[in-house]
CSV table of C-alpha atoms in Angstrom, one decimal:
chain,number,residue,atom,x,y,z
A,1,MET,CA,0.2,0.1,-0.1
A,2,ALA,CA,1.7,3.1,-1.1
A,3,PHE,CA,1.1,6.4,1.4
A,4,LEU,CA,1.9,10.0,2.1
A,5,VAL,CA,3.4,11.2,5.3
A,6,ILE,CA,3.6,15.0,6.2
A,7,LEU,CA,7.2,15.7,7.4
A,8,SER,CA,6.8,19.3,7.8
A,9,GLY,CA,4.5,22.3,7.6
A,10,PRO,CA,0.9,23.0,9.6
A,11,ALA,CA,-0.5,19.5,9.0
A,12,ARG,CA,3.0,17.7,10.2
A,13,GLY,CA,2.8,13.8,11.1
A,14,ARG,CA,-0.4,13.3,9.1
A,15,ARG,CA,-0.1,10.0,7.0
A,16,VAL,CA,-2.9,9.3,4.0
A,17,ASP,CA,-3.1,6.1,2.4
A,18,LEU,CA,-3.4,6.3,-1.3
A,19,ALA,CA,-4.3,3.2,-2.7
A,20,GLU,CA,-5.7,3.4,-6.5
A,21,ARG,CA,-7.7,6.4,-5.7
A,22,LEU,CA,-7.4,10.2,-6.8
A,23,VAL,CA,-6.0,12.3,-3.8
A,24,MET,CA,-6.1,16.4,-4.0
A,25,ILE,CA,-4.0,18.2,-1.7
A,26,GLY,CA,-4.7,22.2,-1.3
A,27,ARG,CA,-5.9,24.6,1.1
A,28,ASP,CA,-9.5,24.0,0.2
A,29,LYS,CA,-11.6,22.3,2.7
A,30,THR,CA,-13.0,19.9,0.5
A,31,CYS,CA,-9.6,18.4,-0.3
A,32,THR,CA,-8.4,15.0,0.6
A,33,ILE,CA,-5.3,16.7,2.1
A,34,THR,CA,-6.0,19.9,3.5
A,35,ILE,CA,-3.0,22.2,4.2
A,36,ARG,CA,-3.8,25.6,6.1
A,37,ASP,CA,-0.7,27.7,4.6
A,38,ASP,CA,-1.2,30.6,2.6
A,39,HIS,CA,1.5,29.4,0.3
A,40,VAL,CA,-1.0,26.7,-0.7
A,41,SER,CA,-3.2,27.2,-3.7
A,42,ARG,CA,-6.8,26.1,-2.8
A,43,ARG,CA,-6.1,22.8,-5.1
A,44,HIS,CA,-2.6,22.8,-5.4
A,45,ILE,CA,-1.3,19.1,-6.4
A,46,GLN,CA,-3.4,16.2,-7.6
A,47,ILE,CA,-1.6,12.2,-6.9
A,48,GLY,CA,-2.9,9.9,-9.0
A,49,TYR,CA,-3.0,6.2,-9.8
A,50,ASP,CA,-2.0,4.6,-13.0
A,51,ARG,CA,-3.2,1.1,-13.2
A,52,ARG,CA,-1.5,-0.1,-16.3
A,53,ARG,CA,1.7,0.7,-14.9
A,54,ASP,CA,1.0,0.2,-11.1
A,55,ARG,CA,2.3,3.8,-10.4
A,56,HIS,CA,1.4,6.5,-8.4
A,57,PHE,CA,1.9,10.3,-10.2
A,58,ALA,CA,1.7,13.9,-9.1
A,59,VAL,CA,0.5,16.9,-11.1
A,60,ASP,CA,0.4,20.4,-10.3
A,61,VAL,CA,-3.1,21.4,-11.2
A,62,GLY,CA,-2.1,25.0,-11.4
A,63,SER,CA,-1.1,26.3,-8.3
A,64,THR,CA,0.3,29.6,-7.8
A,65,ASN,CA,3.7,28.6,-6.1
A,66,GLY,CA,4.1,25.5,-7.8
A,67,VAL,CA,5.2,22.1,-6.8
A,68,THR,CA,8.8,20.3,-6.5
A,69,VAL,CA,9.5,16.7,-6.4
A,70,ASN,CA,13.0,15.6,-5.2
A,71,GLY,CA,13.6,19.5,-5.5
A,72,THR,CA,12.7,20.1,-9.1
A,73,ARG,CA,9.9,22.0,-10.1
A,74,LEU,CA,6.8,20.5,-11.9
A,75,GLN,CA,5.3,21.9,-15.0
A,76,ARG,CA,2.0,22.9,-14.4
A,77,GLY,CA,-0.3,20.0,-15.9
A,78,ALA,CA,2.5,17.8,-16.4
A,79,LEU,CA,2.6,14.1,-15.0
A,80,ARG,CA,5.3,13.0,-12.8
A,81,LEU,CA,5.6,9.4,-11.8
A,82,LEU,CA,6.6,8.9,-8.4
A,83,ASP,CA,9.2,6.6,-6.7
A,84,ASP,CA,9.3,5.2,-3.3
A,85,GLY,CA,10.9,8.0,-1.0
A,86,ASP,CA,10.4,11.2,-3.1
A,87,LEU,CA,9.9,14.3,-1.1
A,88,ILE,CA,7.0,16.7,-2.4
A,89,GLU,CA,6.9,20.1,-1.5
A,90,VAL,CA,4.1,22.4,-1.5
A,91,GLY,CA,4.4,25.8,-0.1
A,92,TYR,CA,6.1,25.2,3.5
A,93,SER,CA,4.9,21.6,3.7
A,94,ARG,CA,7.5,18.7,2.9
A,95,LEU,CA,5.6,15.5,2.0
A,96,ARG,CA,7.3,11.9,1.6
A,97,TYR,CA,5.5,9.6,-0.7
A,98,ALA,CA,6.5,5.8,0.0
A,99,ARG,CA,5.5,2.3,-1.4
A,100,ASN,CA,5.4,-0.9,0.5
A,101,ARG,CA,5.7,-3.7,-2.2
A,102,GLY,CA,5.6,-6.5,0.9
């Protein structure tokens, strides 16, 4: 089971199991993961699952301040496949993607 752990920022310590669902991260209370940070857009980043590849991916859905994965900024709308241990930064928050294969 894959999951996200929020390492720093307002929602620090939270863990979210991903499974094969779509996860929206942002400031809006309707998001799967709500981060109360003025540097996070209402709908900032989407984490999805590609069944064919059996991989999760991240997409910057048009955020104002951008998203980085392992220090590299994502292009808006571009799909970025995630690997175990990837660090995702949104606003002042840092999240770690983990994938258990056992």
